């Protein structure tokens, strides 16, 4: 469970100050499927980075299961990223010279998983996204949708409790978009994940039980009663 209190992130660019997040407070329960909408530059990616311990906020707290990511030391954040939180990005971010299986295996290196076990789990994760047959293909030999499936397998192979996806369908056509959202929704149900999905596509956000909007660094809960 996330409990976010007065989260603020300010970037300084020369003389200019950018308020990416302003005093954001938000609670996210275990097992929620939440979409985050809002205009470009509104603060969506900044929020996701704070939730994943990829970047430190300027002030405020990001409690994840009782521990504050905002003040946690680097070793603690490395462990959170290696074990607890998985990420999926718009551009897949696969290593082009590694096969699908090798790409997925990279996620298990920081946690110190042994070689044979890494290969076994990577193939299992690729099977769970429907790509068991493509384990030895390079990213360049796969379609965009298939590459995103590999990235999803890489995010999930470490059995995280939280999956953070930043515009995961932003580079895909509509049919592939629906296929990837179906897959994420299925994995969310099966694995009891907390899934946080950044999207500016209302066809995607309409499908999630809870929706929030971020604009100009402020959050609005669209499902709040
Ligand atoms: N590393 C950075 N340095 C300076 N400004 C940044 C940086 N990252 C994001 N910003 C600024 O913070 C604001 C929020 O950005 P972001 O969270 O990426 O928005 P979104 O994902 O909703 O498009 C924008 O004005 C953006 O230009
Ligand atoms: Mg963004």
XYZ file of N, CA and C and ligand atoms in Angstrom:
703
model
N 0.830 -1.204 0.000
C 0.000 0.000 0.000
C 0.866 1.256 0.000
N 0.471 2.205 -0.831
C 1.152 3.513 -0.866
C 0.349 4.537 -0.073
N 1.066 5.311 0.709
C 0.462 6.469 1.357
C 1.374 7.662 1.038
N 0.883 8.532 0.177
C 1.685 9.666 -0.286
C 1.164 10.931 0.387
N 2.070 11.660 0.995
C 1.667 12.870 1.724
C 2.471 14.075 1.250
N 1.754 15.105 0.821
C 2.371 16.396 0.480
C 3.622 16.241 -0.375
N 3.498 15.417 -1.391
C 4.636 15.145 -2.271
C 4.855 16.323 -3.222
N 6.087 16.832 -3.199
C 6.430 17.976 -4.033
C 7.720 17.663 -4.772
N 7.738 17.973 -6.075
C 8.976 17.826 -6.830
C 9.190 19.097 -7.639
N 10.315 19.705 -7.425
C 10.648 20.951 -8.110
C 11.941 20.736 -8.884
N 11.932 21.071 -10.176
C 13.158 21.016 -10.974
C 13.635 22.439 -11.196
N 14.944 22.615 -11.188
C 15.492 23.931 -11.507
C 16.181 23.839 -12.851
N 15.794 24.701 -13.766
C 16.419 24.732 -15.099
C 16.965 26.134 -15.283
N 18.249 26.304 -15.043
C 18.826 27.651 -15.089
C 18.145 28.510 -14.043
N 17.523 29.591 -14.484
C 16.861 30.479 -13.526
C 15.404 30.087 -13.309
N 14.951 29.135 -14.151
C 13.545 28.779 -14.093
C 13.289 27.636 -13.114
N 12.203 27.711 -12.388
C 11.823 26.636 -11.482
C 10.560 25.982 -12.024
N 10.592 24.646 -12.156
C 9.422 23.922 -12.646
C 8.814 23.141 -11.482
N 7.554 23.385 -11.221
C 6.868 22.661 -10.153
C 6.189 21.445 -10.769
N 6.887 20.321 -10.798
C 6.345 19.124 -11.463
C 5.237 18.484 -10.635
N 5.397 18.473 -9.319
C 4.341 17.982 -8.408
C 4.200 18.974 -7.266
N 2.952 19.299 -6.925
C 2.702 20.259 -5.847
C 1.819 19.622 -4.791
N 2.408 19.326 -3.637
C 1.592 18.936 -2.479
C 0.619 17.802 -2.773
N 1.110 16.752 -3.430
C 0.215 15.660 -3.819
C 0.025 14.689 -2.649
N -1.212 14.418 -2.306
C -1.507 13.411 -1.289
C -2.439 12.377 -1.900
N -2.140 11.106 -1.659
C -2.840 10.041 -2.368
C -2.613 8.739 -1.633
N -3.659 7.927 -1.560
C -3.509 6.608 -0.957
C -3.864 5.559 -2.012
N -3.024 4.555 -2.165
C -3.270 3.498 -3.148
C -3.219 2.161 -2.418
N -4.328 1.443 -2.474
C -4.412 0.163 -1.746
C -3.731 -0.952 -2.524
N -3.340 -1.993 -1.817
C -2.799 -3.189 -2.462
C -3.832 -3.746 -3.439
N -3.381 -4.125 -4.612
C -4.259 -4.776 -5.570
C -5.128 -3.834 -6.376
N -4.912 -2.530 -6.255
C -5.707 -1.596 -7.069
C -5.213 -1.574 -8.507
N -6.136 -1.271 -9.410
C -5.774 -0.940 -10.793
C -6.180 0.509 -11.002
N -5.184 1.343 -11.155
C -5.373 2.789 -11.151
C -4.820 3.361 -12.450
N -5.585 4.224 -13.119
C -4.982 4.916 -14.255
C -4.734 6.372 -13.896
N -3.685 6.903 -14.483
C -3.288 8.292 -14.259
C -3.330 8.998 -15.609
N -4.230 9.965 -15.744
C -4.371 10.700 -16.993
C -3.866 12.128 -16.806
N -3.858 12.877 -17.885
C -3.535 14.289 -17.764
C -2.661 14.763 -18.904
N -2.576 16.060 -19.096
C -1.843 16.625 -20.230
C -0.338 16.391 -20.120
N 0.342 16.432 -21.238
C 1.800 16.336 -21.276
C 2.404 17.427 -20.397
N 3.391 17.042 -19.606
C 4.038 18.004 -18.716
C 3.305 18.204 -17.405
N 2.224 17.451 -17.212
C 1.415 17.629 -16.004
C 2.022 17.045 -14.732
N 2.960 16.099 -14.899
C 3.609 15.516 -13.721
C 3.421 14.010 -13.582
N 2.848 13.353 -14.613
C 2.560 11.914 -14.520
C 3.833 11.083 -14.337
N 4.808 11.321 -15.207
C 6.043 10.518 -15.121
C 6.798 10.822 -13.834
N 6.759 12.067 -13.399
C 7.430 12.431 -12.146
C 6.804 11.671 -10.983
N 5.492 11.560 -10.978
C 4.819 10.802 -9.910
C 5.243 9.329 -9.961
N 5.258 8.760 -11.166
C 5.610 7.347 -11.294
C 7.050 7.092 -10.823
N 7.943 8.012 -11.158
C 9.344 7.856 -10.724
C 9.465 7.903 -9.209
N 8.657 8.750 -8.583
C 8.686 8.817 -7.113
C 8.113 7.525 -6.523
N 7.068 6.977 -7.155
C 6.455 5.739 -6.652
C 7.401 4.549 -6.800
N 8.279 4.603 -7.805
C 9.191 3.496 -8.054
C 10.555 3.676 -7.431
N 10.748 4.774 -6.725
C 12.058 5.010 -6.115
C 13.136 5.272 -7.149
N 12.742 5.783 -8.326
C 13.718 6.114 -9.366
C 14.256 7.517 -9.177
N 13.491 8.333 -8.466
C 13.897 9.722 -8.281
C 13.384 10.194 -6.927
N 14.152 11.039 -6.286
C 13.749 11.517 -4.966
C 12.932 12.793 -5.056
N 11.837 12.851 -4.301
C 11.065 14.088 -4.289
C 11.815 15.226 -3.578
N 11.347 16.438 -3.795
C 11.930 17.596 -3.119
C 11.477 17.620 -1.657
N 10.204 17.317 -1.447
C 9.709 17.201 -0.074
C 8.471 16.322 -0.056
N 8.042 15.961 1.133
C 6.885 15.083 1.277
C 7.332 13.640 1.452
N 6.361 12.752 1.605
C 6.717 11.358 1.828
C 5.971 10.424 0.879
N 6.628 9.301 0.566
C 6.063 8.243 -0.284
C 6.218 6.947 0.494
N 5.231 6.653 1.325
C 5.316 5.445 2.147
C 4.856 4.250 1.318
N 5.725 3.248 1.218
C 5.357 1.989 0.553
C 5.490 0.900 1.608
N 4.379 0.285 1.958
C 4.367 -0.742 3.013
C 5.145 -0.292 4.248
N 4.896 0.944 4.665
C 5.468 1.426 5.922
C 6.860 2.016 5.848
N 7.457 2.021 4.633
C 8.797 2.608 4.516
C 8.758 3.795 3.565
N 9.471 4.859 3.935
C 9.402 6.088 3.162
C 10.466 6.114 2.058
N 10.025 6.016 0.800
C 10.963 6.030 -0.328
C 11.644 7.391 -0.468
N 11.012 8.433 0.068
C 11.566 9.777 -0.079
C 12.859 9.951 0.705
N 12.985 9.226 1.799
C 14.170 9.406 2.650
C 15.017 8.134 2.764
N 14.596 7.079 2.060
C 15.325 5.807 2.123
C 16.728 5.964 1.517
N 17.726 5.242 2.048
C 19.072 5.356 1.466
C 19.141 4.618 0.117
N 20.244 4.837 -0.610
C 20.358 4.296 -1.968
C 20.281 2.771 -2.000
N 20.891 2.125 -1.010
C 20.862 0.656 -0.978
C 19.423 0.168 -0.816
N 18.666 0.853 0.015
C 17.263 0.495 0.218
C 16.468 0.665 -1.064
N 16.693 1.765 -1.776
C 15.967 2.011 -3.031
C 16.348 0.974 -4.092
N 17.619 0.586 -4.111
C 18.054 -0.441 -5.066
C 17.302 -1.743 -4.810
N 17.127 -2.083 -3.558
C 16.389 -3.307 -3.217
C 14.920 -3.194 -3.623
N 14.323 -2.057 -3.377
C 12.921 -1.862 -3.778
C 12.779 -2.054 -5.285
N 13.704 -1.467 -6.049
C 13.621 -1.581 -7.512
C 13.929 -2.999 -7.985
N 14.768 -3.720 -7.253
C 15.137 -5.080 -7.672
C 14.053 -6.093 -7.329
N 13.263 -5.815 -6.289
C 12.369 -6.862 -5.777
C 10.894 -6.500 -5.753
N 10.578 -5.240 -5.497
C 9.192 -4.893 -5.180
C 8.435 -4.245 -6.328
N 9.144 -3.437 -7.135
C 8.463 -2.628 -8.148
C 8.976 -2.974 -9.542
N 8.049 -3.207 -10.475
C 8.412 -3.413 -11.872
C 7.991 -2.211 -12.703
N 8.770 -1.909 -13.746
C 8.481 -0.772 -14.613
C 8.282 -1.195 -16.053
N 7.330 -0.551 -16.738
C 7.174 -0.712 -18.186
C 7.093 0.690 -18.781
N 7.821 0.913 -19.877
C 7.889 2.253 -20.467
C 7.305 2.261 -21.883
N 7.044 3.469 -22.377
C 6.496 3.642 -23.725
C 7.420 3.040 -24.795
N 8.729 3.226 -24.612
C 9.683 2.811 -25.652
C 10.286 1.436 -25.411
N 9.667 0.633 -24.597
C 10.062 -0.759 -24.309
C 11.411 -0.853 -23.588
N 12.398 -0.038 -24.022
C 13.737 -0.032 -23.396
C 14.388 -1.417 -23.325
N 14.262 -2.175 -24.414
C 14.956 -3.474 -24.459
C 16.390 -3.262 -24.963
N 17.293 -4.151 -24.576
C 18.665 -4.103 -25.082
C 18.668 -4.802 -26.439
N 18.996 -4.077 -27.539
C 18.821 -4.642 -28.886
C 19.705 -5.841 -29.186
N 20.837 -5.972 -28.490
C 21.772 -7.059 -28.778
C 21.496 -8.305 -27.947
N 20.505 -8.245 -27.060
C 20.158 -9.414 -26.242
C 18.863 -10.030 -26.736
N 18.738 -11.346 -26.636
C 17.493 -12.013 -26.999
C 16.408 -11.656 -25.981
N 15.170 -12.021 -26.327
C 14.043 -11.779 -25.416
C 14.342 -12.384 -24.043
N 14.799 -13.640 -24.048
C 15.077 -14.304 -22.764
C 16.176 -13.588 -21.993
N 17.229 -13.186 -22.692
C 18.329 -12.484 -22.016
C 17.877 -11.134 -21.467
N 17.019 -10.441 -22.231
C 16.474 -9.176 -21.726
C 15.707 -9.387 -20.429
N 14.893 -10.425 -20.402
C 14.096 -10.695 -19.198
C 15.015 -11.081 -18.037
N 16.036 -11.856 -18.347
C 16.972 -12.285 -17.292
C 17.668 -11.120 -16.605
N 17.911 -10.040 -17.336
C 18.646 -8.904 -16.729
C 17.957 -8.403 -15.461
N 16.633 -8.570 -15.389
C 15.903 -8.076 -14.216
C 16.224 -8.870 -12.963
N 16.784 -10.076 -13.141
C 17.054 -10.933 -11.978
C 18.492 -10.814 -11.495
N 19.322 -10.109 -12.258
C 20.734 -9.974 -11.870
C 20.901 -9.182 -10.563
N 20.253 -8.013 -10.429
C 20.448 -7.252 -9.183
C 20.033 -8.018 -7.932
N 19.054 -8.921 -8.063
C 18.606 -9.678 -6.893
C 19.508 -10.885 -6.630
N 20.515 -11.109 -7.490
C 21.486 -12.166 -7.250
C 20.958 -13.570 -7.528
N 20.011 -13.691 -8.458
C 19.468 -15.020 -8.791
C 20.495 -15.791 -9.646
N 20.697 -17.080 -9.333
C 21.695 -17.901 -10.046
C 21.328 -18.097 -11.516
N 22.351 -18.347 -12.360
C 22.191 -18.384 -13.822
C 21.090 -19.333 -14.319
N 21.109 -20.565 -13.853
C 20.147 -21.555 -14.355
C 18.725 -21.165 -13.956
N 18.586 -20.680 -12.741
C 17.300 -20.237 -12.220
C 16.797 -19.011 -13.008
N 17.720 -18.125 -13.376
C 17.349 -16.945 -14.173
C 16.747 -17.373 -15.501
N 17.408 -18.326 -16.173
C 16.943 -18.765 -17.486
C 15.570 -19.422 -17.370
N 15.401 -20.243 -16.349
C 14.132 -20.943 -16.149
C 12.994 -19.951 -15.901
N 13.248 -18.987 -15.009
C 12.189 -18.018 -14.700
C 11.898 -17.096 -15.876
N 12.936 -16.757 -16.655
C 12.731 -15.866 -17.808
C 11.830 -16.537 -18.842
N 12.064 -17.819 -19.094
C 11.226 -18.541 -20.059
C 9.786 -18.613 -19.533
N 9.638 -18.857 -18.231
C 8.299 -18.887 -17.625
C 7.584 -17.553 -17.787
N 8.305 -16.459 -17.564
C 7.693 -15.123 -17.690
C 7.298 -14.842 -19.138
N 8.149 -15.286 -20.093
C 7.812 -15.094 -21.512
C 6.592 -15.928 -21.888
N 6.473 -17.113 -21.317
C 5.274 -17.927 -21.570
C 4.030 -17.226 -21.036
N 4.154 -16.581 -19.886
C 2.977 -15.931 -19.286
C 2.504 -14.725 -20.102
N 3.368 -14.186 -20.976
C 2.917 -13.105 -21.862
C 2.717 -13.612 -23.290
N 2.694 -14.941 -23.452
C 2.397 -15.532 -24.760
C 3.559 -15.541 -25.734
N 4.794 -15.439 -25.220
C 5.951 -15.379 -26.119
C 6.949 -16.506 -25.880
N 6.472 -17.622 -25.339
C 7.363 -18.740 -25.068
C 8.173 -19.166 -26.292
N 7.558 -19.069 -27.459
C 8.201 -19.527 -28.696
C 9.236 -18.535 -29.232
N 9.207 -17.328 -28.687
C 10.082 -16.274 -29.242
C 11.265 -15.951 -28.333
N 11.532 -16.838 -27.374
C 12.545 -16.537 -26.346
C 13.919 -16.228 -26.943
N 14.238 -16.826 -28.093
C 15.578 -16.640 -28.657
C 15.637 -15.569 -29.740
N 14.558 -14.803 -29.885
C 14.555 -13.747 -30.885
C 15.128 -12.455 -30.320
N 15.758 -11.676 -31.189
C 16.225 -10.342 -30.800
C 15.055 -9.361 -30.906
N 15.097 -8.250 -30.150
C 14.011 -7.276 -30.227
C 13.701 -6.832 -31.656
N 14.746 -6.676 -32.488
C 14.544 -6.232 -33.868
C 13.768 -7.225 -34.719
N 13.652 -8.456 -34.242
C 12.903 -9.489 -34.975
C 11.475 -9.611 -34.462
N 11.086 -8.710 -33.560
C 9.745 -8.773 -32.967
C 8.960 -7.509 -33.305
N 7.618 -7.630 -33.343
C 6.769 -6.457 -33.580
C 6.767 -5.578 -32.320
N 6.220 -4.371 -32.452
C 6.139 -3.464 -31.296
C 5.382 -4.084 -30.131
N 4.252 -4.700 -30.444
C 3.454 -5.332 -29.391
C 4.207 -6.463 -28.710
N 4.934 -7.235 -29.530
C 5.726 -8.335 -28.952
C 6.864 -7.791 -28.096
N 7.485 -6.700 -28.543
C 8.562 -6.099 -27.739
C 8.019 -5.616 -26.398
N 6.808 -5.049 -26.430
C 6.249 -4.589 -25.154
C 5.911 -5.785 -24.255
N 5.523 -6.909 -24.856
C 5.293 -8.122 -24.049
C 6.586 -8.576 -23.369
N 7.692 -8.493 -24.102
C 8.980 -8.855 -23.496
C 9.271 -7.923 -22.314
N 9.014 -6.630 -22.508
C 9.268 -5.660 -21.427
C 8.373 -5.950 -20.220
N 7.145 -6.391 -20.476
C 6.237 -6.741 -19.375
C 6.756 -7.986 -18.652
N 7.236 -8.960 -19.422
C 7.825 -10.165 -18.804
C 9.032 -9.781 -17.950
N 9.833 -8.856 -18.453
C 11.019 -8.408 -17.703
C 10.605 -7.726 -16.399
N 9.509 -6.958 -16.451
C 9.058 -6.268 -15.239
C 8.483 -7.244 -14.216
N 7.882 -8.338 -14.707
C 7.158 -9.241 -13.795
C 7.962 -10.448 -13.341
N 9.096 -10.717 -13.980
C 9.843 -11.938 -13.670
C 10.345 -11.945 -12.229
N 10.518 -10.773 -11.651
C 11.000 -10.716 -10.262
C 9.852 -10.809 -9.258
N 8.653 -11.096 -9.734
C 7.463 -11.186 -8.879
C 7.270 -9.954 -8.009
N 7.165 -8.772 -8.627
C 6.984 -7.554 -7.840
C 5.565 -7.483 -7.292
N 5.350 -6.648 -6.292
C 3.982 -6.438 -5.815
C 3.333 -5.264 -6.549
N 4.175 -4.409 -7.133
C 3.675 -3.210 -7.813
C 4.203 -3.191 -9.242
N 3.318 -2.890 -10.206
C 3.759 -2.684 -11.589
C 3.394 -1.260 -12.000
N 4.408 -0.502 -12.413
C 4.206 0.881 -12.836
C 4.417 0.940 -14.341
N 3.426 1.419 -15.069
C 3.523 1.446 -16.528
C 3.322 2.876 -17.016
N 4.338 3.419 -17.703
C 4.279 4.808 -18.163
C 3.976 4.833 -19.657
N 2.723 5.132 -20.008
C 2.271 5.161 -21.407
C 2.665 3.884 -22.152
N 2.326 2.707 -21.614
C 2.833 1.469 -22.208
C 2.294 1.203 -23.605
N 1.211 1.887 -23.986
C 0.650 1.654 -25.316
C 0.817 2.881 -26.212
N 1.617 3.825 -25.778
C 1.771 5.089 -26.507
C 2.350 4.941 -27.901
N 3.124 3.865 -28.140
C 3.743 3.675 -29.458
C 3.073 2.568 -30.263
N 1.873 2.147 -29.853
C 1.256 0.987 -30.499
C -0.029 1.393 -31.211
N -0.384 0.640 -32.258
C -1.657 0.905 -32.935
C -2.812 0.433 -32.036
N -4.039 0.772 -32.421
C -5.180 0.526 -31.518
C -5.397 -0.946 -31.187
N -5.266 -1.823 -32.183
C -5.498 -3.243 -31.908
C -4.452 -3.782 -30.944
N -3.209 -3.386 -31.184
C -2.128 -3.857 -30.314
C -2.281 -3.247 -28.925
N -2.711 -1.994 -28.876
C -2.979 -1.344 -27.599
C -3.968 -2.171 -26.777
N -5.069 -2.573 -27.404
C -6.099 -3.327 -26.680
C -5.565 -4.680 -26.213
N -4.736 -5.287 -27.049
C -4.131 -6.571 -26.715
C -3.213 -6.443 -25.479
N -2.428 -5.367 -25.451
C -1.494 -5.161 -24.329
C -2.270 -4.826 -23.044
N -3.328 -4.024 -23.170
C -4.117 -3.694 -21.977
C -4.839 -4.949 -21.468
N -5.350 -5.775 -22.395
C -5.961 -7.058 -21.986
C -4.949 -7.894 -21.205
N -3.736 -7.949 -21.726
C -2.691 -8.742 -21.076
C -2.400 -8.193 -19.679
N -2.221 -6.872 -19.574
C -1.909 -6.266 -18.266
C -3.045 -6.502 -17.278
N -4.277 -6.364 -17.784
C -5.442 -6.560 -16.918
C -5.499 -8.010 -16.422
N -5.206 -8.952 -17.316
C -5.201 -10.369 -16.949
C -4.135 -10.669 -15.907
N -2.941 -10.111 -16.104
C -1.843 -10.343 -15.160
C -2.159 -9.702 -13.805
N -2.784 -8.531 -13.849
C -3.198 -7.838 -12.614
C -4.152 -8.725 -11.804
N -5.129 -9.313 -12.511
C -6.104 -10.174 -11.825
C -5.456 -11.428 -11.275
N -4.664 -12.089 -12.134
C -4.046 -13.366 -11.746
C -3.061 -13.220 -10.602
N -2.251 -12.160 -10.663
C -1.111 -12.063 -9.747
C -1.380 -11.140 -8.569
N -2.581 -10.541 -8.502
C -2.893 -9.675 -7.375
C -1.995 -8.459 -7.260
N -1.516 -7.983 -8.430
C -0.620 -6.819 -8.461
C -1.335 -5.526 -8.112
N -0.589 -4.552 -7.645
C -1.044 -3.172 -7.689
C -0.541 -2.632 -9.024
N -1.461 -2.211 -9.898
C -1.063 -1.784 -11.247
C -1.421 -0.315 -11.445
N -0.420 0.478 -11.729
C -0.615 1.915 -11.936
C -0.212 2.230 -13.366
N -1.193 2.729 -14.114
C -1.091 2.821 -15.564
C -1.222 4.283 -15.988
N -0.113 4.872 -16.416
C -0.168 6.245 -16.925
C -0.592 6.192 -18.387
N -1.567 6.998 -18.750
C -2.023 6.998 -20.136
C -2.712 8.321 -20.441
N -2.588 8.801 -21.688
C -3.462 9.923 -22.018
C -4.570 9.464 -22.967
N -4.712 8.151 -23.044
C -5.703 7.552 -23.932
C -6.953 7.208 -23.118
N -8.061 7.887 -23.385
C -9.247 7.661 -22.548
C -9.850 6.275 -22.791
N -9.543 5.670 -23.959
C -10.015 4.295 -24.195
C -9.368 3.334 -23.200
N -8.187 3.680 -22.726
C -7.498 2.846 -21.733
C -8.008 3.169 -20.329
N -8.061 4.466 -19.995
C -8.416 4.832 -18.615
C -9.870 4.474 -18.288
N -10.731 4.460 -19.312
C -12.125 4.060 -19.086
C -12.233 2.658 -18.502
N -11.226 1.826 -18.779
C -11.303 0.418 -18.364
C -10.840 0.185 -16.928
N -10.284 1.181 -16.261
C -9.723 0.941 -14.930
C -10.721 1.333 -13.845
N -10.770 0.540 -12.748
C -11.736 0.818 -11.670
C -11.523 2.184 -11.019
N -10.279 2.625 -10.945
C -10.022 3.938 -10.331
C -9.217 4.797 -11.293
N -9.574 6.074 -11.372
C -8.893 6.985 -12.289
C -8.514 8.258 -11.551
N -7.251 8.668 -11.739
C -6.892 9.990 -11.247
C -6.356 10.817 -12.403
N -6.370 12.122 -12.217
C -5.879 13.035 -13.239
C -4.832 13.937 -12.596
N -3.750 14.161 -13.304
C -2.735 15.106 -12.822
C -2.565 16.190 -13.864
N -2.705 17.432 -13.437
C -2.447 18.566 -14.317
C -1.762 19.640 -13.486
N -0.740 20.238 -14.067
C 0.038 21.279 -13.391
C 0.498 20.837 -11.999
N 0.827 19.562 -11.895
C 1.400 19.071 -10.641
C 0.401 18.796 -9.542
N -0.893 18.911 -9.866
C -1.901 18.635 -8.831
C -2.769 17.443 -9.231
N -3.169 16.696 -8.211
C -3.927 15.468 -8.456
C -5.401 15.650 -8.150
N -6.212 15.036 -9.014
C -7.649 15.035 -8.791
C -8.106 13.584 -8.939
N -8.871 13.076 -7.962
C -9.368 11.707 -8.052
C -10.698 11.731 -8.793
N -10.723 11.163 -9.995
C -11.940 11.238 -10.824
C -13.008 10.247 -10.386
N -12.603 9.277 -9.551
C -13.581 8.291 -9.095
C -14.091 8.601 -7.676
N -13.514 9.620 -7.035
C -13.916 9.937 -5.657
C -15.388 10.315 -5.607
N -16.043 9.874 -4.579
C -17.469 10.182 -4.467
C -17.685 11.382 -3.550
N 14.700 16.119 -15.370
C 13.962 17.212 -15.493
N 14.511 18.454 -15.438
C 13.752 19.561 -15.536
N 12.407 19.564 -15.689
C 11.814 18.358 -15.754
C 12.537 17.126 -15.662
N 11.651 16.101 -15.756
C 10.445 16.654 -15.915
N 10.524 18.019 -15.902
C 9.409 18.965 -16.012
O 8.463 18.639 -15.018
C 7.127 18.786 -15.532
C 6.374 17.459 -15.398
O 6.977 16.510 -16.298
P 6.490 14.991 -16.418
O 6.329 14.427 -15.066
O 7.442 14.325 -17.344
O 5.059 15.167 -17.103
P 4.158 14.111 -17.908
O 4.725 12.756 -17.708
O 2.777 14.298 -17.338
O 4.214 14.544 -19.336
C 7.269 19.275 -16.954
O 7.166 20.690 -16.960
C 8.669 18.845 -17.333
O 9.223 19.689 -18.303
Mg 5.408 11.383 -19.080
